[in-house]
């Protein structure tokens, strides 16, 4: 295998009570609570049980429509081999009870996503395989074959799902796949593309406008940090159980395997908001949605089928305006307006709505109700966040304040709940998009760095023991949010303090048990895990070799610039021409003032050295199939001038720590509660 897997979100993503609940909750057969296994973590405290019980009482448990939608159109349940991709690890999810250590709303989402597993007929001519990955793979009948829409995260999942489709589809199982479409620039929508191309070499590939550039930009320049953060968001080291991962929000989980990328033959919407084209005789209208769920994205209407494909613009939950793993903040106002444009364009006639995640919606009235509520939810987050900000509410407070003004109609609808995004961190994302991180309070303008700040905090509070005594009392009262704030300072200042470390881990754990958003749950639980035992193996990589091979030379040089240590580079200036004959490109690279700069030029400039190499051979280096030294020996690459230039670049470049510290890790021999993770 050439690469590690992404976690969207990845790997996205990929992607997400005591012994009793309230009498009100217990009236429903899906909400009876089973016992706490007490493995891989501690039991839910009474405060957590009370919090989850109170939250459960606000939910519309009688609404079972999502479960019914997941059953509709089932042609064939996944066979054992196909189901094993996703569901083997999730047998603990109980359809008749709710775990004591999981937020009840998130557990319901886990139950819903367990029921989506098989080949489904969306409507005549449209089929989906669900349950083999975080996303759905969709097959649409055209004149001479099939158009496949969004091809999952990994090559393995795409191959298995496509074979399952052809083995079970009631029509056209001998016809080829003639076209492949990517709705947007996240890996769970294009990562299986190489499998489709290998099965059907003549397939024509379509993608959202700018998809290749945005795929590289999002996953490479900040890729190491994003990979490490992704491990927290998706709980890469937690394992699937009642004290760990229960669901990925958008779907059950991420498939495992190789992420690939076949460059589109044609990028859509290059000349406008809407574009109508015929793909193998099927007319499709594409609407550009760039800057909403992804920096490159679109949705599609099929007039002859009165069917609207929404990609990841809408699913049965609320999405991220800011994703915890790290990405550019998304435009929630444009998101709301783009959904409104779909309503205005096709709302009068659409009778089937389907997308990359969750089950479809059928019926014009039901679809319009769904779309309007989705539209208004993203509009609500945008408009109310700015209303609060304009009234002086600061970023730290705005997440709590926005929940206080949540309309009942939105709160009661399951498909606006925060399984992937949350109102809290989405509101802060809107604030940051318009006003940045600073709240204008001078105390927050130039705070001390984290460690000296923590040391002074502990000193001011009377020392670690005084803080710990207060924290233990607050912990018993369920005041977990401030306990986490205070003890985090203690553990940063005194990483060897086992009592503080243990209580902080316990605190994070209870906060995780209370979290509706899968990314919050996994982040809290991973923080608890790393406080107890340190960083475990399993951090995903956001940039696969197959994707990196599609980087432009400019992308590559920009990435090299990110790896330069300016304290070293300031002493080793140089200039370099990089000539790419097969692309007819010349790049001028200059190391000056500790910075590596690059730009396209029209002719070779006077420089310390000139490197000549074809892009095809750069790709082979990136794939690990060749080295510059080997290419030089065979004449496929050459350098003239000062050969020390490349050594200067190498000496000034760093290798990133793929498991850098996020919470203070225990020293070897100082682990606490390590027995919880023995099964790993």
XYZ file of C-alpha atoms in Angstrom:
680
model
C 0.000 0.000 0.000
C 1.434 3.347 -1.028
C -0.197 5.528 1.575
C -1.800 5.990 4.940
C -5.508 6.710 5.014
C -7.069 10.161 5.371
C -9.414 10.973 8.126
C -11.885 14.161 5.616
C -13.038 14.439 6.615
C -10.350 11.650 8.015
C -9.009 10.340 8.297
C -12.928 14.053 7.131
C -13.240 12.015 8.176
C -13.146 10.029 7.592
C -15.878 11.611 10.052
C -18.930 10.098 14.941
C -27.350 6.766 30.371
C -26.461 5.223 33.598
C -28.444 2.474 34.574
C -31.568 4.521 33.905
C -32.786 7.378 31.874
C -35.801 9.483 32.700
C -39.264 7.976 32.854
C -40.074 10.099 29.834
C -37.206 8.614 27.835
C -37.942 5.094 28.990
C -41.292 5.144 27.213
C -39.483 4.555 23.935
C -38.188 1.141 22.989
C -35.028 2.609 21.460
C -34.032 4.447 24.625
C -33.731 1.749 27.276
C -30.258 1.837 28.761
C -27.966 -1.154 29.008
C -25.315 -1.674 31.636
C -21.929 0.037 31.645
C -19.210 -2.385 30.575
C -16.507 -0.262 32.262
C -13.823 -1.217 29.756
C -11.526 1.239 27.973
C -12.652 4.001 30.301
C -14.442 4.931 33.491
C -18.174 4.891 34.136
C -20.401 7.891 33.591
C -20.729 9.967 36.744
C -24.079 10.940 38.191
C -23.562 14.468 36.870
C -23.113 13.113 33.348
C -26.125 10.853 33.720
C -28.227 13.789 34.874
C -26.973 16.020 32.053
C -27.673 13.414 29.379
C -31.045 12.603 30.911
C -32.064 16.271 30.832
C -30.870 16.587 27.230
C -32.756 13.433 26.242
C -35.983 14.959 27.520
C -35.669 17.774 24.946
C -35.456 15.403 21.959
C -38.266 14.242 19.690
C -37.841 10.492 20.247
C -41.185 9.712 18.595
C -39.879 10.859 15.212
C -38.557 7.674 13.579
C -38.565 8.940 9.983
C -34.799 8.623 9.519
C -34.991 4.914 10.343
C -37.839 4.452 7.858
C -35.957 6.345 5.142
C -32.953 4.087 5.641
C -35.103 1.023 4.939
C -36.840 2.376 1.848
C -35.728 0.958 -1.481
C -33.501 -1.786 -0.075
C -32.687 -4.280 -2.836
C -29.972 -6.305 -1.129
C -28.393 -6.009 2.329
C -24.616 -6.001 2.341
C -23.117 -9.457 2.174
C -20.726 -10.525 4.913
C -17.583 -9.471 3.044
C -18.943 -6.030 2.144
C -20.424 -5.367 5.576
C -17.131 -6.299 7.239
C -15.580 -3.136 5.812
C -17.577 -1.047 8.236
C -19.751 -2.854 10.719
C -17.638 -5.573 12.351
C -16.379 -3.125 14.994
C -19.791 -1.647 15.795
C -21.742 -4.671 16.993
C -22.009 -3.075 20.432
C -24.474 -0.460 19.115
C -27.841 -1.483 20.575
C -31.003 -0.563 18.686
C -33.126 -0.936 21.839
C -31.105 1.025 24.394
C -28.770 3.970 24.865
C -25.324 3.668 26.404
C -24.617 5.371 29.712
C -21.393 6.816 28.321
C -22.745 8.412 25.117
C -24.816 11.527 24.547
C -28.326 10.211 23.731
C -28.675 12.205 20.513
C -25.291 11.016 19.220
C -26.191 7.448 20.166
C -29.398 7.736 18.145
C -27.335 8.897 15.163
C -25.129 5.836 15.685
C -28.253 3.669 15.630
C -29.511 5.334 12.443
C -26.207 4.863 10.647
C -26.120 1.180 11.610
C -29.310 0.630 9.587
C -27.879 1.933 6.290
C -26.155 -1.103 4.822
C -26.869 -2.388 1.347
C -27.884 -1.586 -2.220
C -30.851 0.782 -2.416
C -33.033 2.026 -5.256
C -33.389 5.772 -4.762
C -35.818 5.926 -7.662
C -35.966 4.331 -11.101
C -32.512 4.696 -12.636
C -30.713 5.818 -9.451
C -29.110 3.420 -6.957
C -26.860 3.817 -3.933
C -24.587 1.498 -1.997
C -24.547 2.649 1.631
C -22.618 1.396 4.629
C -19.276 0.545 3.038
C -17.661 3.897 3.870
C -18.301 7.266 5.488
C -20.081 8.374 2.308
C -22.505 6.823 -0.191
C -21.579 5.759 -3.709
C -24.324 6.509 -6.260
C -24.989 4.931 -9.661
C -27.163 6.800 -12.178
C -28.424 5.164 -15.390
C -27.465 6.901 -18.617
C -28.030 5.935 -22.262
C -25.182 3.441 -22.566
C -24.141 2.647 -19.027
C -23.781 4.145 -15.569
C -22.604 7.443 -14.144
C -20.997 6.931 -10.746
C -21.212 9.885 -8.365
C -18.760 10.306 -5.440
C -16.568 7.238 -5.181
C -15.858 6.884 -1.449
C -12.651 7.332 0.525
C -10.535 4.354 -0.497
C -9.798 2.255 -3.518
C -10.727 -0.894 -1.610
C -14.159 0.394 -0.550
C -14.952 1.650 -4.061
C -14.014 -1.685 -5.645
C -16.022 -3.730 -3.144
C -19.045 -1.433 -3.419
C -19.022 -1.375 -7.214
C -18.762 -5.152 -7.416
C -21.633 -5.448 -4.934
C -23.683 -3.049 -7.053
C -23.193 -5.030 -10.271
C -23.885 -8.326 -8.505
C -27.237 -7.111 -7.188
C -28.627 -4.334 -9.388
C -31.820 -5.506 -11.143
C -31.019 -3.749 -14.434
C -27.964 -3.044 -16.548
C -25.496 -5.205 -14.659
C -23.564 -5.844 -17.873
C -23.241 -2.175 -18.788
C -20.054 -0.174 -18.167
C -19.445 2.844 -15.979
C -19.087 5.616 -18.556
C -18.549 8.627 -16.285
C -17.316 9.418 -12.775
C -18.199 12.672 -10.961
C -16.715 14.209 -7.807
C -19.037 16.635 -6.020
C -16.295 18.359 -4.016
C -12.716 18.410 -2.806
C -12.838 16.087 0.221
C -11.232 12.686 0.050
C -14.288 10.585 0.929
C -15.733 11.677 -2.425
C -12.799 10.970 -4.753
C -10.486 8.604 -2.846
C -11.764 5.429 -4.530
C -11.397 6.805 -8.048
C -8.472 4.624 -9.113
C -10.540 1.481 -8.543
C -13.242 2.733 -10.911
C -10.693 3.716 -13.537
C -8.964 0.339 -13.327
C -12.299 -1.465 -13.748
C -13.431 0.840 -16.585
C -10.370 2.432 -18.248
C -12.487 4.510 -20.683
C -14.406 6.289 -17.901
C -14.615 10.070 -18.310
C -14.042 12.028 -15.110
C -15.826 15.234 -14.034
C -15.141 17.350 -10.968
C -16.115 20.600 -9.278
C -14.355 23.712 -10.504
C -10.884 24.010 -8.947
C -11.082 20.615 -7.238
C -7.465 19.554 -7.854
C -5.977 22.822 -6.581
C -8.190 22.867 -3.498
C -7.501 19.205 -2.728
C -3.760 19.880 -2.689
C -4.053 23.188 -0.826
C -6.152 21.760 1.989
C -4.199 18.580 2.594
C -0.524 19.423 2.031
C 0.668 22.830 3.250
C -0.751 22.324 6.750
C -0.951 18.576 6.274
C 1.185 17.448 9.203
C -0.701 19.566 11.735
C -4.013 18.602 10.163
C -3.150 14.899 10.335
C -2.331 15.128 14.030
C -5.504 17.081 14.759
C -7.534 14.686 12.610
C -6.489 11.841 14.891
C -8.234 13.690 17.726
C -11.366 14.654 15.772
C -11.961 11.150 14.434
C -10.643 9.278 17.473
C -8.072 7.399 15.408
C -6.567 5.679 18.471
C -9.698 5.156 20.572
C -11.253 2.037 19.105
C -14.978 1.449 18.660
C -16.842 0.814 21.932
C -19.140 2.553 24.404
C -16.198 4.503 25.857
C -14.676 5.354 22.475
C -15.905 5.869 18.928
C -19.604 5.227 18.400
C -20.181 6.998 15.079
C -18.637 9.415 12.606
C -21.701 11.654 12.368
C -21.876 11.689 8.567
C -21.835 7.896 8.449
C -20.724 4.912 10.470
C -16.972 5.234 9.998
C -14.093 5.600 7.559
C -13.013 2.724 5.390
C -9.396 1.556 5.536
C -7.169 1.386 2.507
C -5.520 3.496 -0.174
C -6.726 6.984 -1.050
C -6.333 7.713 -4.742
C -7.087 10.554 -7.125
C -7.770 10.500 -10.850
C -7.591 14.046 -12.226
C -10.862 15.159 -13.866
C -10.981 15.376 -17.628
C -13.381 18.291 -17.219
C -13.978 20.741 -14.374
C -17.540 22.026 -14.166
C -18.889 25.573 -13.704
C -15.776 27.296 -14.998
C -17.914 29.924 -16.695
C -20.748 30.556 -14.299
C -22.959 29.572 -11.380
C -25.010 27.104 -13.446
C -23.899 24.769 -16.219
C -26.042 22.333 -18.181
C -24.359 19.443 -19.985
C -25.369 16.036 -21.281
C -23.322 13.102 -19.995
C -23.958 9.972 -22.049
C -27.379 11.281 -23.041
C -28.443 12.343 -19.540
C -29.006 16.069 -19.091
C -27.577 17.361 -15.815
C -27.596 20.910 -14.400
C -24.668 21.744 -12.124
C -24.732 24.580 -9.565
C -21.420 25.790 -8.184
C -21.303 25.776 -4.356
C -17.639 26.684 -3.820
C -16.847 28.085 -0.388
C -19.638 26.300 1.423
C -18.941 22.770 2.687
C -15.775 22.699 0.589
C -13.689 25.309 -1.223
C -14.502 23.505 -4.492
C -17.951 21.940 -4.783
C -21.234 21.693 -6.634
C -24.704 20.122 -6.595
C -26.638 18.612 -9.500
C -30.215 18.562 -10.766
C -31.405 15.875 -13.206
C -34.526 17.303 -14.922
C -35.734 14.062 -16.520
C -35.753 12.372 -13.099
C -36.857 15.440 -11.085
C -33.996 14.522 -8.765
C -31.581 16.789 -6.904
C -28.132 15.583 -5.839
C -26.917 17.855 -3.035
C -23.454 16.395 -2.485
C -22.536 17.324 1.084
C -24.455 20.597 1.188
C -27.204 18.829 3.137
C -27.330 15.671 5.225
C -29.239 14.460 8.284
C -27.364 16.685 10.723
C -25.548 20.022 10.911
C -22.201 20.334 9.188
C -19.055 22.218 10.156
C -18.575 25.896 9.414
C -15.186 25.269 10.953
C -13.877 21.735 11.150
C -11.912 20.843 14.275
C -9.111 19.143 12.334
C -8.398 22.512 10.741
C -9.446 23.955 7.389
C -10.429 27.286 5.930
C -13.527 28.691 7.638
C -16.600 28.136 5.487
C -19.062 30.806 4.431
C -22.295 29.974 6.246
C -24.189 32.835 4.580
C -23.265 31.590 1.105
C -24.159 28.068 2.237
C -27.632 29.248 3.171
C -28.016 31.272 -0.030
C -26.854 28.412 -2.276
C -29.470 26.112 -0.752
C -32.009 28.872 -1.370
C -30.911 29.046 -5.015
C -31.635 25.322 -5.334
C -35.077 25.849 -3.825
C -35.790 28.697 -6.231
C -34.479 26.813 -9.254
C -35.944 23.354 -8.673
C -38.102 23.399 -5.547
C -41.314 23.571 -7.551
C -40.818 20.208 -9.232
C -38.170 18.132 -7.424
C -39.512 14.861 -6.015
C -36.280 13.090 -4.991
C -33.386 14.555 -3.005
C -30.238 12.493 -2.409
C -26.598 13.107 -1.583
C -23.237 11.892 -0.361
C -24.373 11.039 3.162
C -27.586 9.847 4.839
C -30.741 8.537 3.170
C -32.721 10.369 0.462
C -35.857 12.466 0.965
C -38.927 11.788 -1.186
C -41.941 13.944 -2.026
C -41.979 17.589 -3.061
C -43.430 18.935 0.181
C -41.075 16.897 2.364
C -38.059 17.930 0.278
C -38.913 21.610 0.446
C -39.466 21.424 4.197
C -36.104 19.677 4.592
C -34.238 22.142 2.361
C -35.776 25.213 3.976
C -34.860 24.026 7.450
C -31.313 23.235 6.325
C -31.117 26.661 4.651
C -32.430 28.420 7.728
C -30.115 26.514 10.062
C -26.967 27.780 8.319
C -28.540 31.225 7.962
C -29.372 31.177 11.669
C -25.771 30.384 12.619
C -24.470 33.200 10.423
C -26.996 35.890 11.264
C -27.335 35.251 14.984
C -23.562 34.967 15.455
C -23.116 38.387 13.878
C -26.085 39.840 15.775
C -24.487 38.713 19.019
C -21.045 39.923 17.935
C -22.489 43.318 17.023
C -23.918 43.504 20.532
C -20.481 42.946 22.018
C -20.589 39.186 22.676
C -17.014 37.898 22.339
C -15.772 34.683 20.784
C -15.369 32.844 24.088
C -19.010 33.533 24.995
C -20.753 33.313 21.659
C -20.987 29.505 21.559
C -23.094 29.461 24.729
C -25.159 32.488 23.761
C -26.247 31.192 20.368
C -27.721 28.024 21.880
C -29.962 30.197 24.068
C -31.676 31.667 20.989
C -32.037 28.415 19.021
C -35.609 28.308 17.592
C -37.745 25.368 18.732
C -38.364 24.277 15.128
C -34.628 23.843 14.549
C -33.942 22.260 17.943
C -36.679 19.667 17.453
C -35.566 18.579 13.966
C -33.122 15.675 14.083
C -31.565 16.624 10.749
C -30.228 19.938 12.112
C -28.522 18.410 15.164
C -24.807 18.849 15.724
C -23.346 15.414 15.050
C -20.563 16.769 12.835
C -20.646 20.494 13.494
C -21.938 22.185 16.637
C -23.664 25.510 17.185
C -20.902 26.420 19.619
C -17.865 26.025 17.416
C -19.738 27.070 14.273
C -20.744 30.367 15.892
C -17.128 30.967 16.867
C -16.145 30.218 13.271
C -18.477 32.948 11.987
C -17.023 35.358 14.537
C -13.494 34.460 13.437
C -14.321 34.791 9.739
C -15.454 38.391 10.180
C -13.564 39.619 13.245
C -10.618 37.270 13.734
C -9.430 35.611 16.926
C -8.996 38.813 18.991
C -11.933 40.093 21.075
C -10.401 43.562 21.632
C -9.910 42.976 25.359
C -6.346 44.223 25.961
C -5.692 41.340 28.369
C -6.018 38.948 25.436
C -3.841 40.929 23.040
C -0.466 39.546 24.073
C -0.818 36.810 26.710
C 2.163 34.823 27.908
C 2.999 31.609 26.041
C 1.181 28.570 27.361
C 3.810 27.202 29.765
C 4.828 30.404 31.571
C 1.159 31.453 31.687
C 0.241 28.125 33.288
C 3.054 28.452 35.838
C 1.895 31.945 36.880
C -1.736 30.773 37.004
C -0.788 27.959 39.400
C 1.281 30.366 41.504
C -1.573 32.917 41.724
C -4.060 30.198 42.722
C -1.912 29.143 45.677
C -0.159 26.171 44.114
C -1.161 22.884 42.536
C -2.524 21.316 45.719
C -4.879 24.229 46.348
C -6.159 24.033 42.770
C -6.511 20.260 42.968
C -8.580 20.474 46.152
C -10.952 22.958 44.529
C -11.060 20.915 41.336
C -11.958 17.709 43.178
C -14.887 19.470 44.838
C -16.081 20.954 41.541
C -15.656 17.599 39.799
C -18.044 16.010 42.288
C -20.547 18.740 41.418
C -20.165 18.130 37.685
C -18.483 21.498 37.010
C -16.341 19.860 34.351
C -15.774 22.792 32.025
C -13.922 24.918 34.562
C -12.214 21.926 36.131
C -10.745 21.245 32.674
C -9.581 24.859 32.361
C -7.932 24.935 35.780
C -6.326 21.493 35.723
C -4.993 22.023 32.211
C -2.885 24.850 33.664
C -1.652 22.592 36.469
C -0.655 19.739 34.149
C 1.119 22.103 31.751
C 3.008 23.675 34.657
C 3.626 20.359 36.442
C 3.399 17.480 33.941
C 4.657 15.070 36.613
C 1.648 15.774 38.876
C -0.151 12.419 38.691
C -3.160 13.451 40.761
C -3.868 16.455 38.534
C -3.237 14.384 35.402
C -5.653 11.669 36.538
C -8.434 14.080 37.433
C -8.019 16.084 34.220
C -8.265 12.872 32.167
C -11.397 11.880 34.092
C -12.833 15.343 33.439
C -12.206 15.195 29.700
C -13.794 11.752 29.666
C -17.045 12.951 31.247
C -17.173 15.910 28.855
C -16.783 13.433 26.012
C -19.656 11.308 27.317
C -21.866 14.414 27.305
C -20.959 15.631 23.795
C -23.500 15.372 20.979
C -20.898 16.271 18.354
C -18.729 13.313 17.404
C -15.638 15.508 16.992
C -16.066 16.918 20.501
C -16.532 13.439 21.954
C -13.485 12.042 20.191
C -11.346 15.080 21.031
C -12.161 14.897 24.728
C -11.657 11.123 24.859
C -8.383 11.263 22.917
C -7.159 14.009 25.232
C -7.994 11.784 28.206
C -6.193 8.875 26.579
C -3.018 10.852 25.877
C -2.979 12.286 29.402
C -3.134 8.745 30.750
C -0.811 6.793 28.480
C 0.690 9.146 25.874
C 0.219 9.107 22.127
C -0.737 5.740 20.661
C -0.053 4.718 17.042
C -2.734 5.513 14.505
C -2.372 9.139 13.406
C -3.717 9.367 9.833
C -2.051 11.236 6.995
C -3.949 13.926 5.136
C -1.886 13.623 1.973
C -1.605 10.289 0.173
C 1.121 9.570 -2.353
C -1.457 9.247 -5.125
C -2.820 12.719 -4.312
C 0.599 14.319 -3.797
C 1.656 13.026 -7.208
C -0.862 15.441 -8.714
C 0.790 18.482 -7.090
C 1.934 21.196 -9.451
C 5.563 22.278 -9.278
C 4.392 25.522 -7.667
C 2.482 23.500 -5.033
C 5.590 21.429 -4.371
C 7.872 24.445 -4.026
C 5.363 26.127 -1.716
C 5.343 22.998 0.449
C 9.152 22.940 0.515
C 9.069 26.571 1.695
C 6.878 25.597 4.647
C 9.536 23.090 5.756
C 12.391 25.649 5.768
C 13.728 26.698 9.193
C 14.408 30.423 8.831
C 16.974 30.471 11.665
C 19.184 28.229 9.525
C 18.154 29.480 6.082
C 19.034 33.097 6.843
C 22.707 32.115 6.723
C 22.549 30.132 3.456
C 21.023 32.269 0.690
C 20.938 30.951 -2.879
C 19.152 31.245 -6.212
C 17.980 28.327 -8.348
C 16.270 27.826 -11.690
C 13.986 24.790 -11.876
C 13.357 23.877 -15.496
C 10.481 21.467 -16.271
C 10.837 20.539 -19.970
C 7.706 18.378 -20.342
C 5.521 21.212 -19.021
C 7.586 23.963 -20.651
C 7.821 25.679 -17.242
C 10.653 27.581 -15.602
C 10.502 28.374 -11.890
C 12.906 30.786 -10.226
C 13.593 29.901 -6.592
C 15.341 32.235 -4.176
C 16.374 31.653 -0.581
C 16.713 35.080 0.999
C 16.115 36.535 4.457
C 15.353 33.058 5.750
C 12.486 32.571 3.284
C 12.185 30.287 0.259
C 10.384 32.164 -2.503
C 9.342 30.829 -5.921
C 7.634 32.098 -9.053
C 7.056 31.197 -12.690
C 9.318 33.039 -15.145
C 9.526 33.080 -18.921
C 13.247 32.350 -19.269
C 16.169 30.984 -17.299
C 17.635 33.686 -15.059
C 21.145 34.151 -13.763
C 21.290 31.915 -10.696
C 23.662 29.898 -8.520
C 22.384 26.677 -10.075
C 19.857 25.271 -12.546
C 17.961 22.021 -11.987
C 16.371 20.389 -15.037
C 13.821 17.617 -14.493
C 10.538 16.512 -16.071
C 7.319 16.692 -14.058
C 6.779 12.988 -14.758
C 10.041 12.239 -12.964
C 9.146 14.547 -10.059
C 6.004 12.450 -9.726
C 8.092 9.287 -9.554
C 10.150 10.836 -6.741
C 6.976 11.742 -4.851
C 5.621 8.223 -5.290
C 8.860 6.783 -3.907
C 9.744 5.066 -7.175
C 12.916 7.080 -7.883
C 15.409 9.476 -6.314
C 17.054 12.590 -7.712
C 20.436 10.885 -7.517
C 19.174 7.916 -9.548
C 17.580 10.191 -12.144
C 20.825 12.171 -12.433
C 22.808 9.001 -13.108
C 20.472 8.026 -15.956
C 20.409 11.527 -17.438
C 16.743 12.123 -16.628
C 17.684 15.019 -14.344
C 20.652 17.361 -14.238
C 22.004 20.249 -12.186
C 24.450 22.839 -13.444
C 26.250 25.515 -11.450
C 26.860 25.222 -7.723
C 25.801 21.719 -6.565
C 25.836 22.942 -2.946
C 22.538 24.737 -3.543
C 20.530 21.556 -2.981
C 22.582 20.718 0.109
C 21.816 24.186 1.509
C 18.128 23.573 0.957
C 18.325 20.155 2.569
C 20.259 21.476 5.586
C 17.684 24.205 6.201
C 14.678 21.896 5.850
C 13.012 20.093 8.739
C 11.041 16.887 9.028
C 7.775 17.411 10.872
C 7.012 15.541 14.073
C 3.919 13.562 13.132
C 2.885 13.027 16.751
C 3.675 16.400 18.304
C 2.327 16.979 21.792
C -1.202 18.350 22.153
C -1.829 17.624 25.827
C 1.147 17.094 28.185
C 2.103 13.447 27.812
C 3.238 11.418 30.824
C 6.869 10.498 31.122
C 7.691 6.835 30.633
C 6.740 4.981 33.793
C 4.389 7.764 34.905
C 1.286 6.640 33.019
C -2.054 6.635 34.845
C -4.996 4.272 34.333
C -3.090 2.551 31.543
C -5.184 -0.597 31.996
C -8.078 1.049 30.150
C -6.221 0.755 26.856
C -4.779 -2.736 27.119
C -7.047 -3.959 24.342
C -5.239 -1.668 21.934
